[in-house]
Amino acid sequence: MPIARAYAAQSARVPLTPFSMERREPRAHDVLIDILYCGVCHTDLHHARDEWGVGVFPLVPGHEIVGRVAKAGGAVTRFKVGDAVGVGCLVDSCRDCAPCRQGEEQFCIPGAVGTYGSRERDGAPTQGGYSTHITVDENYVVRIPESLPLDRAAPLLCAGITAYSPLRHYGVKAGDKVAVVGLGGLGHLTVKLAKTMGAEVTVLSTSPSKRDDALALGAAHFAVTSDTDTFTKLAERFDFVLDTVPAAHDYNAYLGLLKVDGTMILIGVPTHPTPLSAFPLVMRRRKLGGSLIGGIRETQEMLDFCAKHDVASDIELIPIQKINEAYERMLKGEVRYRFVIDTASLRAER
Ligand code: NAP
Ligand code: ZN
Ligand code: ZN
């Protein structure tokens, strides 16, 4: 069995440290992937610190995986050795329920198999992409278009699809006024994709220092949420608010920024619930929705869209040895705009 080097959290209260594990030999429909890059999603941190109370340890995080096929099972038809491929948040699902049949495996009724912190259908624990290799069924693997740089493509596998899917599902179109709350990994890709779809984007941020970046990423406007007059100046302004913030904050204030019939979409997942008042929804017939990553087919569609429109993540490439520091910087909102692990640093480790 292939041995993968990795970094794992042994419990919720300790830093990630070196770890090694076996990956399964490719079965008929599997590919073994040499991982080149893995993005660092805020969800990795929520899991590594067990902030959602679903912890499975030891845990190797990482679900923004890009690499090359090293070995393909005998029945694999879609990929060959050497192909540039990606794996996102899912590595399997029941394939039979209504959402699976519709290509929305993220909503699999018995439960999709997460790339880490989950269990394969045979019961084996799943471990993620902060590692040198992974074995995945070809049906849960996507192709990275040639024109995308592999390191800057990695964050598209979670942050990219998480931004793309709600923009499509909720029907954001050219000319719509869209507010993006929080300019981090998800936020910066939401700005790029919404702008590419023709929307007029406003970034709402806690960080005044991100103004120039927001405008360079494609936003038309930028406002700081700690300025008391932001919520009065921008009241009733937007068709959509996409909220990427990972910490508790007042949803009611952001609902007030929507026009009549406007929609607020939650994609950030705070660790604590927030009280919701009926008034901002009732008084303007506004809607509050959510969105979870996207299915495998839509992930491929998103990658092809990004290749066509030259969209990729802004990244800071790090060696795996800097992962704990990267988590601390992510918590301070310092990431510009996604950390990506170069797994050459894992291969070099003795
Ligand atoms: P990130 O890179 O850390 O970005 C989050 C941004 O939110 C920060 O850069 C900061 O932007 C803002 N922020 C942070 N703390 C805040 C606070 N206390 N109050 C207000 N704003 C704050 O995180 P990410 O990787 O984009 O992930 C964001 C959230 O989405 C996480 O909860 C993650 O688990 C979730 N997620 C959901 C899905 C899904 O399918 N729905 C998929 C992936 C991730 P400013 O400096 O601009 O304020
Ligand atoms: Zn993620
Ligand atoms: Zn299913």
Coordinates of C-alpha atoms and ligand atoms in Angstrom, one line a residue:
M1 CA 0.0 0.0 0.0
P2 CA 1.3 3.5 -0.8
I3 CA 2.5 5.3 2.3
A4 CA 1.6 9.0 2.4
R5 CA 3.4 11.6 4.5
A6 CA 1.1 14.1 6.0
Y7 CA 0.4 16.6 8.9
A8 CA -2.3 15.7 11.3
A9 CA -4.0 17.1 14.4
Q10 CA -3.9 14.4 17.1
S11 CA -6.6 16.3 19.1
A12 CA -8.5 19.6 19.1
R13 CA -6.0 21.3 21.4
V14 CA -2.6 20.6 19.8
P15 CA -0.9 21.9 16.7
L16 CA -0.6 19.8 13.6
T17 CA 2.5 17.6 13.5
P18 CA 4.1 15.1 11.0
F19 CA 2.1 11.9 10.4
S20 CA 2.2 9.0 8.0
M21 CA -0.5 6.8 6.9
E22 CA -1.4 4.2 4.3
R23 CA -3.5 5.0 1.2
R24 CA -5.4 2.2 -0.4
E25 CA -4.1 0.6 -3.6
P26 CA -6.3 1.9 -6.4
R27 CA -9.3 -0.4 -6.9
A28 CA -10.9 -0.8 -10.4
H29 CA -12.4 2.8 -10.5
D30 CA -9.8 4.6 -8.3
V31 CA -6.9 6.8 -9.2
L32 CA -3.9 7.3 -7.0
I33 CA -3.0 11.0 -7.0
D34 CA 0.4 12.6 -6.3
I35 CA -0.7 15.7 -4.5
L36 CA 1.2 18.9 -5.5
Y37 CA -0.8 21.6 -3.8
C38 CA -3.5 21.8 -1.2
G39 CA -5.4 25.0 -0.2
V40 CA -6.0 25.9 3.4
C41 CA -9.7 26.4 4.0
H42 CA -11.2 28.0 7.2
T43 CA -13.2 24.7 7.5
D44 CA -9.9 22.9 8.0
L45 CA -9.3 25.0 11.1
H46 CA -12.9 24.5 12.4
H47 CA -12.4 20.8 12.1
A48 CA -8.8 20.6 13.4
R49 CA -10.0 22.5 16.5
D50 CA -13.3 20.6 16.7
E51 CA -15.2 23.9 16.7
W52 CA -18.3 22.2 15.2
G53 CA -18.2 19.3 17.7
V54 CA -17.8 16.6 15.0
G55 CA -14.2 15.8 15.7
V56 CA -12.5 12.7 14.4
F57 CA -8.8 12.3 15.4
P58 CA -6.1 12.0 14.3
L59 CA -7.2 14.3 11.5
V60 CA -5.4 15.2 8.3
P61 CA -7.3 18.3 7.0
G62 CA -7.3 19.5 3.4
H63 CA -10.0 19.5 0.7
E64 CA -8.6 21.8 -2.0
I65 CA -6.4 19.2 -3.6
V66 CA -4.5 19.4 -6.9
G67 CA -2.1 16.9 -8.2
R68 CA -1.3 14.4 -11.0
V69 CA -2.6 10.9 -11.5
A70 CA 0.2 8.5 -10.5
K71 CA -1.7 5.2 -11.0
A72 CA -5.1 4.3 -12.4
G73 CA -7.3 1.3 -11.6
G74 CA -8.2 -1.2 -14.5
A75 CA -11.7 0.2 -15.1
V76 CA -10.8 3.9 -15.0
T77 CA -11.9 5.6 -18.2
R78 CA -11.8 9.4 -17.5
F79 CA -8.2 9.9 -16.5
K80 CA -4.7 8.6 -17.3
V81 CA -1.3 8.7 -15.6
G82 CA 0.0 12.2 -15.6
D83 CA -3.3 14.1 -15.9
A84 CA -3.7 17.2 -13.8
V85 CA -6.7 16.6 -11.5
G86 CA -8.4 18.0 -8.5
V87 CA -10.3 16.7 -5.5
G88 CA -12.6 18.9 -3.4
C89 CA -14.7 18.2 -0.3
L90 CA -16.3 14.9 -1.3
V91 CA -14.8 11.6 -2.2
D92 CA -17.9 9.5 -2.4
S93 CA -21.7 9.4 -1.8
C94 CA -24.5 6.9 -2.1
R95 CA -25.0 7.6 -5.8
D96 CA -28.6 6.6 -5.6
C97 CA -30.7 9.2 -3.7
A98 CA -32.4 12.0 -5.5
P99 CA -29.7 14.6 -4.9
C100 CA -27.0 12.2 -6.0
R101 CA -28.9 11.4 -9.2
Q102 CA -29.2 15.2 -9.8
G103 CA -25.5 15.6 -9.5
E104 CA -25.8 17.4 -6.1
E105 CA -23.8 14.9 -4.1
Q106 CA -23.2 17.4 -1.4
F107 CA -26.8 16.9 -0.3
C108 CA -26.6 13.1 -0.4
I109 CA -29.4 11.9 1.9
P110 CA -27.6 9.1 3.7
G111 CA -24.6 11.5 3.8
A112 CA -21.7 12.1 1.4
V113 CA -18.2 10.9 2.3
G114 CA -16.1 14.0 3.2
T115 CA -12.5 14.1 2.0
Y116 CA -11.4 14.1 5.7
G117 CA -13.0 13.5 9.1
S118 CA -15.5 11.1 7.5
R119 CA -15.7 7.4 6.8
E120 CA -15.6 5.6 3.5
R121 CA -18.5 3.3 2.8
D122 CA -16.3 0.4 3.9
G123 CA -15.8 2.1 7.3
A124 CA -12.2 3.3 6.7
P125 CA -11.6 6.9 8.1
T126 CA -10.9 9.5 5.4
Q127 CA -7.8 11.8 5.6
G128 CA -7.3 14.9 3.5
G129 CA -4.9 16.7 1.3
Y130 CA -2.2 17.9 3.7
S131 CA -0.4 14.9 2.4
T132 CA 1.7 13.5 -0.4
H133 CA -0.9 11.1 -2.0
I134 CA -4.6 10.3 -2.0
T135 CA -6.6 7.5 -3.6
V136 CA -10.1 8.5 -4.9
D137 CA -12.8 7.1 -7.1
E138 CA -12.6 8.7 -10.5
N139 CA -16.2 9.8 -10.3
Y140 CA -15.2 12.2 -7.5
V141 CA -12.2 13.6 -9.3
V142 CA -12.2 16.6 -11.6
R143 CA -9.9 17.7 -14.4
I144 CA -7.9 20.9 -14.0
P145 CA -8.0 22.8 -17.4
E146 CA -4.6 23.3 -18.9
S147 CA -4.6 27.1 -18.8
L148 CA -5.0 27.2 -15.0
P149 CA -1.9 27.4 -12.8
L150 CA -2.0 24.4 -10.5
D151 CA -1.2 26.2 -7.3
R152 CA -3.7 29.0 -7.9
A153 CA -6.3 26.4 -9.0
A154 CA -6.2 24.5 -5.7
P155 CA -8.5 26.9 -3.7
L156 CA -11.1 26.6 -6.5
L157 CA -11.9 23.0 -5.3
C158 CA -13.7 24.3 -2.2
A159 CA -13.7 28.1 -2.0
G160 CA -14.2 28.5 -5.8
I161 CA -17.2 26.1 -6.0
T162 CA -18.7 27.4 -2.8
A163 CA -18.7 30.9 -4.4
Y164 CA -19.8 29.8 -7.8
S165 CA -22.7 27.5 -6.9
P166 CA -24.9 30.0 -5.1
L167 CA -24.3 32.7 -7.7
R168 CA -25.7 30.3 -10.3
H169 CA -28.4 28.7 -8.1
Y170 CA -29.8 31.9 -6.9
G171 CA -29.6 33.5 -10.4
V172 CA -27.2 36.3 -10.0
K173 CA -27.0 38.1 -13.3
A174 CA -25.4 41.0 -15.1
G175 CA -26.3 44.3 -13.5
D176 CA -27.3 42.9 -10.1
K177 CA -26.0 44.7 -7.1
V178 CA -24.1 42.1 -4.9
A179 CA -22.6 42.6 -1.5
V180 CA -19.8 40.2 -0.4
V181 CA -19.3 40.1 3.4
G182 CA -15.8 39.2 4.5
L183 CA -12.8 39.3 2.2
G184 CA -11.0 36.1 2.9
G185 CA -10.6 32.9 0.8
L186 CA -14.3 32.5 -0.1
G187 CA -14.9 36.2 -0.2
H188 CA -12.2 37.1 -2.7
L189 CA -13.3 34.4 -5.1
T190 CA -17.0 35.4 -4.7
V191 CA -15.9 39.0 -5.7
K192 CA -14.0 37.7 -8.8
L193 CA -16.8 35.3 -9.9
A194 CA -19.7 37.7 -9.3
K195 CA -17.8 40.5 -11.2
T196 CA -17.1 38.0 -14.1
M197 CA -20.8 37.3 -14.2
G198 CA -21.4 41.0 -14.7
A199 CA -22.6 42.0 -11.2
E200 CA -21.8 45.3 -9.5
V201 CA -19.9 44.1 -6.4
T202 CA -19.5 45.9 -3.0
V203 CA -17.2 44.4 -0.4
L204 CA -18.2 44.8 3.3
S205 CA -15.2 44.2 5.5
T206 CA -14.0 44.5 9.0
S207 CA -10.5 45.4 7.6
P208 CA -10.0 49.0 6.3
S209 CA -6.6 47.8 4.9
K210 CA -8.3 45.6 2.3
R211 CA -9.9 48.5 0.4
D212 CA -7.3 48.6 -2.4
D213 CA -7.3 44.8 -2.8
A214 CA -11.1 44.7 -3.0
L215 CA -11.1 47.2 -5.8
A216 CA -8.3 45.4 -7.6
L217 CA -10.2 42.1 -7.3
G218 CA -13.1 43.7 -9.2
A219 CA -15.3 45.3 -6.6
A220 CA -16.9 48.6 -7.5
H221 CA -17.3 49.7 -3.9
F222 CA -15.8 49.0 -0.5
A223 CA -17.3 49.7 3.0
V224 CA -16.0 49.1 6.5
T225 CA -18.6 47.4 8.7
S226 CA -17.4 49.1 11.9
D227 CA -18.3 52.5 10.4
T228 CA -21.6 53.3 12.1
D229 CA -23.1 54.9 9.0
T230 CA -22.3 52.0 6.6
F231 CA -25.6 50.3 7.4
T232 CA -27.7 53.4 7.0
K233 CA -25.9 54.6 3.8
L234 CA -26.2 51.2 2.1
A235 CA -29.7 50.3 3.4
E236 CA -32.0 48.7 0.8
R237 CA -29.2 48.8 -1.8
F238 CA -28.5 45.2 -2.8
D239 CA -30.2 42.4 -4.8
F240 CA -28.0 39.8 -3.0
V241 CA -25.8 39.7 0.0
L242 CA -23.3 36.7 0.1
D243 CA -22.0 36.3 3.7
T244 CA -18.7 34.4 4.1
V245 CA -18.0 35.3 7.7
P246 CA -16.9 32.4 9.9
A247 CA -17.7 34.0 13.3
A248 CA -21.0 35.1 14.9
H249 CA -22.3 38.5 13.7
D250 CA -25.6 40.2 13.4
Y251 CA -27.4 38.9 10.3
N252 CA -30.3 41.3 10.9
A253 CA -28.1 44.3 10.1
Y254 CA -27.1 42.8 6.8
L255 CA -30.7 41.8 5.9
G256 CA -31.4 45.5 6.1
L257 CA -29.1 46.1 3.2
L258 CA -31.3 44.2 0.8
K259 CA -33.9 45.7 -1.6
V260 CA -37.5 44.4 -1.6
D261 CA -37.4 40.7 -2.6
G262 CA -33.6 40.7 -2.1
T263 CA -31.8 37.5 -1.0
M264 CA -29.1 37.0 1.6
I265 CA -27.1 33.8 1.2
L266 CA -25.1 32.3 4.0
I267 CA -21.9 30.5 3.0
G268 CA -19.8 31.1 6.1
V269 CA -20.5 28.8 9.0
P270 CA -20.1 30.5 12.4
T271 CA -19.5 28.3 15.4
H272 CA -22.3 29.9 17.4
P273 CA -25.9 30.7 16.4
T274 CA -27.2 34.3 15.9
P275 CA -30.7 35.5 16.9
L276 CA -32.8 36.4 13.9
S277 CA -35.6 38.9 13.9
A278 CA -38.6 38.4 11.6
F279 CA -38.9 42.1 10.9
P280 CA -36.2 42.6 8.3
L281 CA -37.5 39.6 6.3
V282 CA -41.3 40.3 6.7
M283 CA -41.2 44.0 6.0
R284 CA -39.5 43.8 2.6
R285 CA -40.4 40.2 1.5
R286 CA -36.7 39.4 1.7
K287 CA -35.2 35.8 1.7
L288 CA -32.5 34.2 3.7
G289 CA -30.8 31.1 2.2
G290 CA -27.7 29.0 2.4
S291 CA -25.4 27.1 0.1
L292 CA -23.0 24.1 0.5
I293 CA -20.1 23.7 -1.8
G294 CA -21.4 22.2 -5.1
G295 CA -21.7 18.9 -6.9
I296 CA -19.0 17.2 -8.8
R297 CA -20.4 18.1 -12.2
E298 CA -20.8 21.7 -11.2
T299 CA -17.3 21.8 -9.8
Q300 CA -16.0 20.8 -13.3
E301 CA -18.3 23.5 -14.8
M302 CA -16.8 26.0 -12.4
L303 CA -13.2 25.0 -13.3
D304 CA -14.0 25.3 -17.0
F305 CA -15.6 28.7 -16.4
C306 CA -12.5 29.9 -14.4
A307 CA -10.2 28.7 -17.2
K308 CA -12.3 30.5 -19.8
H309 CA -12.4 33.8 -17.9
D310 CA -9.0 33.7 -16.4
V311 CA -10.1 33.4 -12.8
A312 CA -7.9 31.8 -10.1
S313 CA -7.1 32.3 -6.5
D314 CA -4.7 34.9 -5.1
I315 CA -2.5 32.8 -2.9
E316 CA 0.4 32.7 -0.5
L317 CA 2.4 29.5 -1.1
I318 CA 3.6 28.0 2.2
P319 CA 5.6 24.9 3.2
I320 CA 3.6 22.5 5.4
Q321 CA 5.9 23.4 8.3
K322 CA 4.2 26.8 8.5
I323 CA 0.6 25.4 8.7
N324 CA 0.1 26.3 12.4
E325 CA 1.3 29.8 11.9
A326 CA -1.0 30.0 8.8
Y327 CA -4.0 29.1 11.0
E328 CA -3.2 31.9 13.4
R329 CA -2.9 34.4 10.6
M330 CA -6.1 33.2 9.1
L331 CA -7.9 33.8 12.4
K332 CA -6.6 37.4 12.3
G333 CA -8.0 37.9 8.9
E334 CA -4.5 38.3 7.5
V335 CA -4.6 35.8 4.6
R336 CA -4.2 37.4 1.2
Y337 CA -6.3 35.5 0.1
R338 CA -5.6 31.8 0.4
F339 CA -2.7 29.9 1.9
V340 CA -1.7 27.0 -0.3
I341 CA 0.6 24.2 0.9
D342 CA 3.4 23.2 -1.5
T343 CA 3.7 19.5 -0.8
A344 CA 7.3 19.5 -2.0
S345 CA 7.9 20.6 1.6
L346 CA 6.4 17.3 2.8
R347 CA 8.4 15.2 0.4
A348 CA 11.6 16.9 1.6
E349 CA 10.9 16.2 5.3
R350 CA 12.9 13.5 7.0
Ligands
NAP1 P1 -11.2 33.1 5.7 O1 -10.3 33.0 4.6 O2 -10.7 33.1 7.1 O3 -12.1 34.5 5.5 C1 -13.1 34.9 6.4 C2 -13.1 36.4 6.3 O4 -14.3 36.8 7.1 C3 -11.9 37.1 7.0 O5 -10.9 37.3 6.1 C4 -12.5 38.4 7.4 O6 -12.7 39.3 6.3 C5 -14.0 38.0 7.8 N1 -14.1 37.8 9.3 C6 -13.4 37.0 10.0 N2 -13.7 37.0 11.3 C7 -14.7 37.9 11.4 C8 -15.5 38.4 12.4 N3 -15.4 38.0 13.7 N4 -16.5 39.4 12.1 C9 -16.6 39.8 10.8 N5 -15.8 39.3 9.8 C10 -14.9 38.4 10.1 O7 -12.3 31.9 5.7 P2 -12.9 31.1 4.4 O8 -12.0 30.0 4.2 O9 -13.2 32.1 3.4 O10 -14.2 30.5 5.1 C11 -15.2 31.3 5.6 C12 -16.3 30.5 6.2 O11 -17.0 29.7 5.2 C13 -15.9 29.4 7.3 O12 -16.8 29.4 8.3 C14 -15.9 28.1 6.5 O13 -16.1 27.0 7.3 C15 -17.1 28.4 5.6 N6 -17.1 27.5 4.4 C16 -18.3 27.2 4.0 C17 -18.5 26.4 2.8 C18 -19.8 26.0 2.3 O14 -19.9 25.1 1.5 N7 -20.9 26.7 2.7 C19 -17.3 26.0 2.1 C20 -16.1 26.4 2.6 C21 -16.0 27.2 3.7 P3 -12.6 40.9 6.5 O15 -11.2 41.1 7.0 O16 -12.8 41.4 5.1 O17 -13.7 41.3 7.5
ZN2 ZN -13.4 24.2 2.4
ZN3 ZN -26.9 10.1 -2.2

